[in-house]
């Protein structure tokens, strides 16, 4: 894939200026805005709900990539869809019927995503690929920004790349957690096509430069893999 998608995670933004931060990453060349919804139950942190999605929606046409770290997720899918989410991604552990949840997201006219925690096997998504638009590999345990990249997930990214390619489905493979200029090359080499980055974008002095650096990891991805993970 030529164009690597960059989705800054709002979690690392200045929460007193969310609208300005959204505009700033759009100007800086981001493709999507990633929104981390946490409930203090499925993950040990609390962020925001559909009201923030709704408040940001009119500011831009940029796709809003909503990552639900809530359980149960099903009762809130319609609220996030109505608030203006374009993509809604759920963890298989957040409910008993992943197939039904993905059907519900598609039924709301949104792109449906499955998020795999570090310990969740690729098989969790193997039989629902026909209902899946996005697969997100967590390279940290969900709940917080700024954590260290878990390198054992590179093999999972590569396995999902093979699974997606042999399925013939049009599925975007995202990676979330600990993505920096040091780790981006390795995940791209393993087959990811969308990088989610909080700290590496919102923590940088120049958002455009940070986004450019992450995207530029693509051509030197093979070298980076060898360099970073020997
Ligand atoms: C963690 C979230 C991530 C987080 C990534 O639960 O899903 O999207 O914002 O933050 P960084 O890029 O700082 O690891
Ligand atoms: Zn996320």
XYZ file of N, CA, C and O in Angstrom, residues 70-199:
520
model
N -15.071 -0.075 25.985
C -16.186 -0.081 26.925
C -16.881 -1.438 26.848
O -16.865 -2.089 25.809
N -17.441 -1.864 27.960
C -18.193 -3.116 27.983
C -19.427 -2.934 28.878
O -19.287 -2.477 30.011
N -20.616 -3.245 28.357
C -20.856 -3.682 26.988
C -20.770 -2.519 26.014
O -20.952 -1.367 26.409
N -20.523 -2.828 24.745
C -20.454 -1.778 23.719
C -21.791 -1.638 22.972
O -22.171 -0.529 22.580
N -22.479 -2.759 22.811
C -23.690 -2.755 21.967
C -24.702 -1.648 22.294
O -25.223 -1.009 21.383
N -24.985 -1.376 23.575
C -26.022 -0.369 23.861
C -25.638 1.051 23.436
O -26.491 1.936 23.427
N -24.363 1.266 23.102
C -23.893 2.628 22.784
C -23.547 2.829 21.309
O -23.158 3.937 20.918
N -23.660 1.768 20.512
C -23.253 1.880 19.096
C -24.057 2.951 18.371
O -23.498 3.775 17.641
N -25.356 2.961 18.582
C -26.214 3.932 17.874
C -25.856 5.356 18.277
O -25.823 6.255 17.436
N -25.559 5.555 19.554
C -25.216 6.909 20.028
C -23.939 7.416 19.364
O -23.853 8.582 18.967
N -22.939 6.544 19.228
C -21.696 6.972 18.567
C -21.923 7.182 17.072
O -21.356 8.107 16.482
N -22.757 6.353 16.465
C -23.064 6.520 15.040
C -23.775 7.860 14.831
O -23.406 8.643 13.950
N -24.757 8.144 15.661
C -25.505 9.410 15.530
C -24.623 10.622 15.827
O -24.822 11.692 15.259
N -23.658 10.445 16.698
C -22.760 11.555 17.040
C -21.819 11.890 15.885
O -21.214 12.960 15.870
N -21.668 10.948 14.929
C -20.844 11.250 13.757
C -19.596 10.412 13.605
O -18.724 10.743 12.794
N -19.496 9.308 14.342
C -18.357 8.395 14.134
C -18.443 7.830 12.720
O -19.538 7.556 12.228
N -17.296 7.663 12.076
C -17.270 7.015 10.757
C -16.885 5.552 10.877
O -17.358 4.717 10.126
N -15.981 5.286 11.822
C -15.544 3.913 12.082
C -15.831 3.638 13.553
O -15.535 4.487 14.397
N -16.365 2.457 13.842
C -16.566 2.075 15.239
C -15.891 0.716 15.439
O -16.248 -0.262 14.781
N -14.906 0.701 16.341
C -14.150 -0.526 16.579
C -14.388 -1.018 17.992
O -14.419 -0.226 18.940
N -14.531 -2.331 18.106
C -14.819 -2.943 19.406
C -13.827 -4.062 19.697
O -13.252 -4.647 18.785
N -13.665 -4.356 20.979
C -12.847 -5.491 21.408
C -13.759 -6.722 21.508
O -14.861 -6.611 22.069
N -13.302 -7.891 21.024
C -14.134 -9.096 21.119
C -14.542 -9.405 22.558
O -15.637 -9.931 22.808
N -13.692 -9.040 23.522
C -13.980 -9.348 24.939
C -15.087 -8.458 25.514
O -15.555 -8.695 26.629
N -15.501 -7.451 24.769
C -16.482 -6.492 25.313
C -17.915 -6.980 25.201
O -18.831 -6.327 25.709
N -18.121 -8.109 24.560
C -19.485 -8.624 24.443
C -19.473 -10.065 23.992
O -18.463 -10.545 23.480
N -20.588 -10.758 24.189
C -20.608 -12.193 23.880
C -20.775 -12.521 22.399
O -20.555 -13.657 21.995
N -21.188 -11.553 21.576
C -21.548 -11.874 20.179
C -20.902 -10.886 19.219
O -21.548 -9.975 18.707
N -19.622 -11.079 18.953
C -18.893 -10.152 18.075
C -19.546 -10.057 16.695
O -19.662 -8.965 16.128
N -19.977 -11.183 16.155
C -20.600 -11.178 14.819
C -21.813 -10.249 14.806
O -21.970 -9.410 13.914
N -22.631 -10.357 15.824
C -23.831 -9.509 15.903
C -23.453 -8.022 16.070
O -24.081 -7.143 15.488
N -22.418 -7.768 16.861
C -21.975 -6.381 17.068
C -21.505 -5.763 15.751
O -21.842 -4.620 15.429
N -20.731 -6.527 14.982
C -20.246 -6.007 13.692
C -21.410 -5.784 12.735
O -21.454 -4.779 12.019
N -22.365 -6.706 12.751
C -23.572 -6.516 11.918
C -24.280 -5.227 12.315
O -24.739 -4.469 11.458
N -24.357 -4.980 13.615
C -25.051 -3.776 14.100
C -24.320 -2.513 13.643
O -24.959 -1.539 13.213
N -22.996 -2.513 13.700
C -22.224 -1.326 13.280
C -22.437 -1.089 11.782
O -22.721 0.030 11.346
N -22.327 -2.158 10.992
C -22.569 -2.031 9.548
C -24.013 -1.575 9.287
O -24.264 -0.779 8.383
N -24.914 -2.091 10.096
C -26.330 -1.729 9.943
C -26.587 -0.246 10.205
O -27.559 0.336 9.705
N -25.705 0.365 10.976
C -25.814 1.807 11.246
C -25.117 2.617 10.147
O -25.038 3.844 10.224
N -24.584 1.920 9.148
C -23.944 2.595 8.018
C -22.510 3.003 8.297
O -21.961 3.875 7.619
N -21.877 2.379 9.280
C -20.509 2.747 9.666
C -19.542 1.610 9.352
O -19.939 0.447 9.243
N -18.262 1.956 9.270
C -17.250 0.914 9.080
C -17.014 0.226 10.425
O -16.944 0.885 11.469
N -16.879 -1.094 10.373
C -16.798 -1.886 11.603
C -15.380 -2.388 11.818
O -14.751 -2.916 10.897
N -14.889 -2.226 13.057
C -13.529 -2.642 13.374
C -13.475 -3.609 14.546
O -14.330 -3.582 15.439
N -12.446 -4.472 14.515
C -12.180 -5.397 15.620
C -10.797 -5.077 16.169
O -9.837 -4.945 15.411
N -10.711 -4.944 17.497
C -9.452 -4.584 18.151
C -8.929 -5.777 18.945
O -9.667 -6.345 19.762
N -7.680 -6.140 18.711
C -7.095 -7.288 19.404
C -6.100 -6.821 20.462
O -5.089 -6.178 20.149
N -6.392 -7.162 21.721
C -5.464 -6.883 22.817
C -4.199 -7.710 22.635
O -4.200 -8.705 21.906
N -3.126 -7.355 23.340
C -1.875 -8.106 23.156
C -2.024 -9.622 23.344
O -1.370 -10.387 22.638
N -2.884 -10.054 24.260
C -3.022 -11.501 24.488
C -4.109 -12.148 23.639
O -4.288 -13.372 23.681
N -4.831 -11.361 22.871
C -5.940 -11.918 22.073
C -5.409 -12.497 20.765
O -4.706 -11.809 20.023
N -5.733 -13.759 20.479
C -5.182 -14.393 19.269
C -5.868 -13.900 17.989
O -6.998 -13.418 18.027
N -5.173 -14.062 16.878
C -5.720 -13.631 15.581
C -7.010 -14.381 15.249
O -7.864 -13.866 14.517
N -7.162 -15.578 15.807
C -8.355 -16.384 15.520
C -9.642 -15.682 15.950
O -10.716 -15.986 15.447
N -9.526 -14.701 16.862
C -10.727 -13.989 17.338
C -11.463 -13.296 16.200
O -12.668 -13.070 16.280
N -10.725 -12.988 15.118
C -11.352 -12.250 14.017
C -11.477 -13.112 12.745
O -12.141 -12.716 11.780
N -10.900 -14.312 12.780
C -10.773 -15.122 11.555
C -12.106 -15.415 10.869
O -12.171 -15.469 9.648
N -13.163 -15.598 11.648
C -14.433 -16.006 11.038
C -15.437 -14.873 10.871
O -16.607 -15.118 10.575
N -14.961 -13.646 11.053
C -15.858 -12.496 10.843
C -15.242 -11.490 9.864
O -15.650 -10.335 9.821
N -14.292 -11.952 9.069
C -13.606 -11.026 8.151
C -14.571 -10.382 7.163
O -14.373 -9.240 6.750
N -15.620 -11.114 6.803
C -16.580 -10.568 5.829
C -17.389 -9.407 6.401
O -18.026 -8.670 5.656
N -17.368 -9.252 7.716
C -18.104 -8.146 8.360
C -17.163 -7.074 8.897
O -17.589 -6.174 9.617
N -15.882 -7.202 8.586
C -14.867 -6.350 9.206
C -14.218 -5.420 8.183
O -13.762 -5.866 7.131
N -14.172 -4.130 8.504
C -13.511 -3.148 7.635
C -12.126 -2.783 8.153
O -11.287 -2.335 7.384
N -11.931 -2.927 9.457
C -10.675 -2.528 10.086
C -10.296 -3.560 11.146
O -11.166 -4.019 11.888
N -9.009 -3.896 11.214
C -8.511 -4.690 12.340
C -7.421 -3.860 12.996
O -6.521 -3.346 12.323
N -7.538 -3.702 14.314
C -6.583 -2.883 15.062
C -5.802 -3.788 16.018
O -6.402 -4.473 16.848
N -4.491 -3.787 15.873
C -3.644 -4.553 16.787
C -3.158 -3.611 17.871
O -2.523 -2.590 17.601
N -3.455 -3.966 19.131
C -2.960 -3.178 20.263
C -1.510 -3.585 20.539
O -1.234 -4.752 20.813
N -0.623 -2.609 20.476
C 0.781 -2.869 20.787
C 1.146 -2.287 22.157
O 2.321 -2.121 22.482
N 0.100 -1.996 22.940
C 0.194 -1.732 24.380
C -1.082 -2.320 24.967
O -2.014 -2.643 24.229
N -1.147 -2.449 26.281
C -2.420 -2.808 26.887
C -3.293 -1.557 26.900
O -2.824 -0.471 27.267
N -4.559 -1.690 26.475
C -5.385 -0.491 26.325
C -5.656 0.194 27.662
O -5.737 -0.457 28.702
N -5.782 1.504 27.611
C -6.127 2.261 28.812
C -5.372 3.571 28.947
O -5.896 4.528 29.498
N -4.161 3.612 28.437
C -3.334 4.805 28.634
C -2.474 5.087 27.408
O -2.075 4.155 26.701
N -2.188 6.367 27.215
C -1.218 6.757 26.205
C 0.183 6.681 26.779
O 0.364 6.499 27.990
N 1.154 6.793 25.902
C 2.538 6.922 26.341
C 3.185 5.674 26.902
O 4.203 5.758 27.587
N 2.632 4.502 26.616
C 3.239 3.263 27.118
C 4.235 2.716 26.096
O 4.249 3.108 24.929
N 5.028 1.761 26.572
C 6.065 1.188 25.698
C 5.476 0.159 24.739
O 4.628 -0.662 25.116
N 5.933 0.201 23.512
C 5.565 -0.716 22.429
C 5.881 -2.166 22.812
O 6.964 -2.457 23.320
N 4.929 -3.064 22.560
C 5.128 -4.490 22.867
C 5.535 -5.210 21.580
O 4.691 -5.484 20.709
N 6.809 -5.520 21.449
C 7.355 -6.033 20.181
C 6.829 -7.413 19.811
O 6.831 -7.783 18.638
N 6.332 -8.180 20.803
C 5.817 -9.518 20.484
C 4.624 -9.450 19.541
O 4.249 -10.461 18.933
N 4.033 -8.273 19.388
C 2.854 -8.133 18.525
C 3.206 -8.060 17.038
O 2.322 -8.117 16.179
N 4.489 -7.932 16.723
C 4.876 -7.847 15.305
C 4.502 -9.127 14.563
O 4.042 -9.075 13.419
N 4.663 -10.261 15.215
C 4.319 -11.533 14.573
C 2.811 -11.602 14.324
O 2.345 -12.152 13.321
N 2.045 -11.016 15.253
C 0.589 -11.011 15.076
C 0.190 -10.132 13.895
O -0.687 -10.487 13.099
N 0.850 -8.986 13.772
C 0.554 -8.092 12.640
C 0.840 -8.829 11.323
O 0.028 -8.810 10.393
N 1.967 -9.521 11.277
C 2.334 -10.254 10.058
C 1.323 -11.362 9.765
O 0.935 -11.583 8.608
N 0.866 -12.044 10.818
C -0.118 -13.120 10.623
C -1.441 -12.559 10.107
O -2.086 -13.145 9.229
N -1.824 -11.402 10.642
C -3.074 -10.774 10.175
C -2.932 -10.290 8.732
O -3.881 -10.352 7.957
N -1.753 -9.808 8.399
C -1.506 -9.385 7.008
C -1.769 -10.548 6.052
O -2.463 -10.420 5.058
N -1.228 -11.721 6.417
C -1.420 -12.912 5.571
C -2.895 -13.308 5.540
O -3.443 -13.636 4.500
N -3.556 -13.237 6.706
C -4.965 -13.622 6.782
C -5.826 -12.701 5.909
O -6.695 -13.154 5.156
N -5.555 -11.398 5.992
C -6.329 -10.427 5.206
C -6.076 -10.651 3.718
O -7.015 -10.716 2.916
N -4.808 -10.801 3.348
C -4.482 -10.963 1.926
C -5.122 -12.223 1.359
O -5.674 -12.200 0.263
N -5.089 -13.309 2.118
C -5.653 -14.530 1.533
C -7.180 -14.502 1.557
O -7.815 -15.227 0.800
N -7.760 -13.640 2.367
C -9.234 -13.546 2.382
C -9.759 -12.780 1.174
O -10.916 -12.906 0.804
N -8.902 -11.927 0.603
C -9.357 -11.101 -0.510
C -10.258 -9.953 -0.063
O -10.774 -9.207 -0.890
N -10.453 -9.790 1.241
C -11.306 -8.703 1.750
C -10.505 -7.409 1.814
O -9.289 -7.424 1.973
N -11.244 -6.320 1.708
C -10.608 -5.005 1.760
C -10.631 -4.519 3.219
O -11.570 -3.862 3.654
N -9.602 -4.894 3.974
C -9.566 -4.585 5.413
C -8.302 -3.787 5.718
O -7.207 -4.151 5.287
N -8.468 -2.697 6.445
C -7.319 -1.872 6.829
C -6.735 -2.417 8.131
O -7.482 -2.702 9.082
N -5.418 -2.580 8.159
C -4.745 -3.137 9.342
C -4.077 -1.996 10.112
O -3.110 -1.397 9.645
N -4.639 -1.705 11.294
C -4.162 -0.595 12.117
C -3.303 -1.105 13.272
O -3.502 -2.215 13.748
N -2.413 -0.241 13.732
C -1.636 -0.562 14.933
C -1.770 0.600 15.904
O -1.692 1.775 15.517
N -2.010 0.278 17.175
C -2.312 1.297 18.187
C -1.493 1.056 19.447
O -1.623 0.014 20.092
N -0.639 2.041 19.792
C 0.089 1.986 21.055
C 1.596 1.981 20.877
O 2.156 1.115 20.207
N 2.233 2.996 21.427
C 3.690 3.034 21.398
C 4.279 3.265 20.023
O 5.446 2.928 19.785
N 3.494 3.841 19.114
C 4.011 4.096 17.757
C 4.822 5.394 17.769
O 4.311 6.461 18.122
N 6.080 5.269 17.383
C 6.999 6.411 17.319
C 7.845 6.248 16.060
O 7.697 5.248 15.340
N 8.753 7.186 15.844
C 9.647 7.029 14.683
C 10.527 5.789 14.825
O 11.019 5.253 13.852
N 10.681 5.282 16.048
C 11.500 4.075 16.262
C 10.736 2.789 15.955
O 11.329 1.796 15.555
N 9.416 2.779 16.187
C 8.657 1.532 16.026
C 7.828 1.493 14.740
O 7.411 0.408 14.311
N 7.584 2.644 14.124
C 6.706 2.702 12.945
C 7.222 1.826 11.807
O 6.447 1.106 11.163
N 8.517 1.863 11.566
C 9.081 1.089 10.462
C 8.811 -0.400 10.619
O 8.454 -1.086 9.658
N 8.938 -0.889 11.834
C 8.756 -2.319 12.073
C 7.307 -2.748 11.856
O 7.051 -3.804 11.271
N 6.355 -1.935 12.296
C 4.951 -2.348 12.123
C 4.538 -2.234 10.656
O 3.742 -3.042 10.169
N 5.123 -1.282 9.946
C 4.826 -1.172 8.512
C 5.439 -2.352 7.764
O 4.822 -2.919 6.863
N 6.636 -2.734 8.167
C 7.284 -3.893 7.542
C 6.469 -5.156 7.782
O 6.397 -6.039 6.936
N 5.833 -5.237 8.943
C 5.025 -6.414 9.259
C 3.694 -6.403 8.502
O 2.996 -7.414 8.466
N 3.337 -5.265 7.924
C 2.132 -5.255 7.087
C 1.024 -4.319 7.499
O -0.064 -4.342 6.916
N 1.255 -3.468 8.503
C 0.221 -2.501 8.895
C 0.076 -1.434 7.816
O 1.036 -1.124 7.101
N -1.137 -0.863 7.713
C -1.355 0.207 6.728
C -1.884 1.484 7.376
O -2.066 2.483 6.700
N -2.140 1.432 8.681
C -2.619 2.631 9.380
C -1.944 2.714 10.746
O -2.014 1.774 11.534
N -1.273 3.827 10.997
C -0.589 4.037 12.279
C -1.409 4.979 13.147
O -1.725 6.101 12.730
N -1.730 4.526 14.352
C -2.405 5.373 15.328
C -1.318 5.863 16.291
O -0.544 5.050 16.812
N -1.253 7.153 16.491
C -0.178 7.677 17.351
C -0.696 8.852 18.168
O -1.194 9.836 17.612
N -0.579 8.727 19.488
C -0.984 9.806 20.382
C 0.195 10.687 20.725
O 0.391 11.763 20.168
N 1.024 10.189 21.636
C 2.164 10.951 22.134
C 3.100 11.410 21.016
O 3.605 12.537 21.045
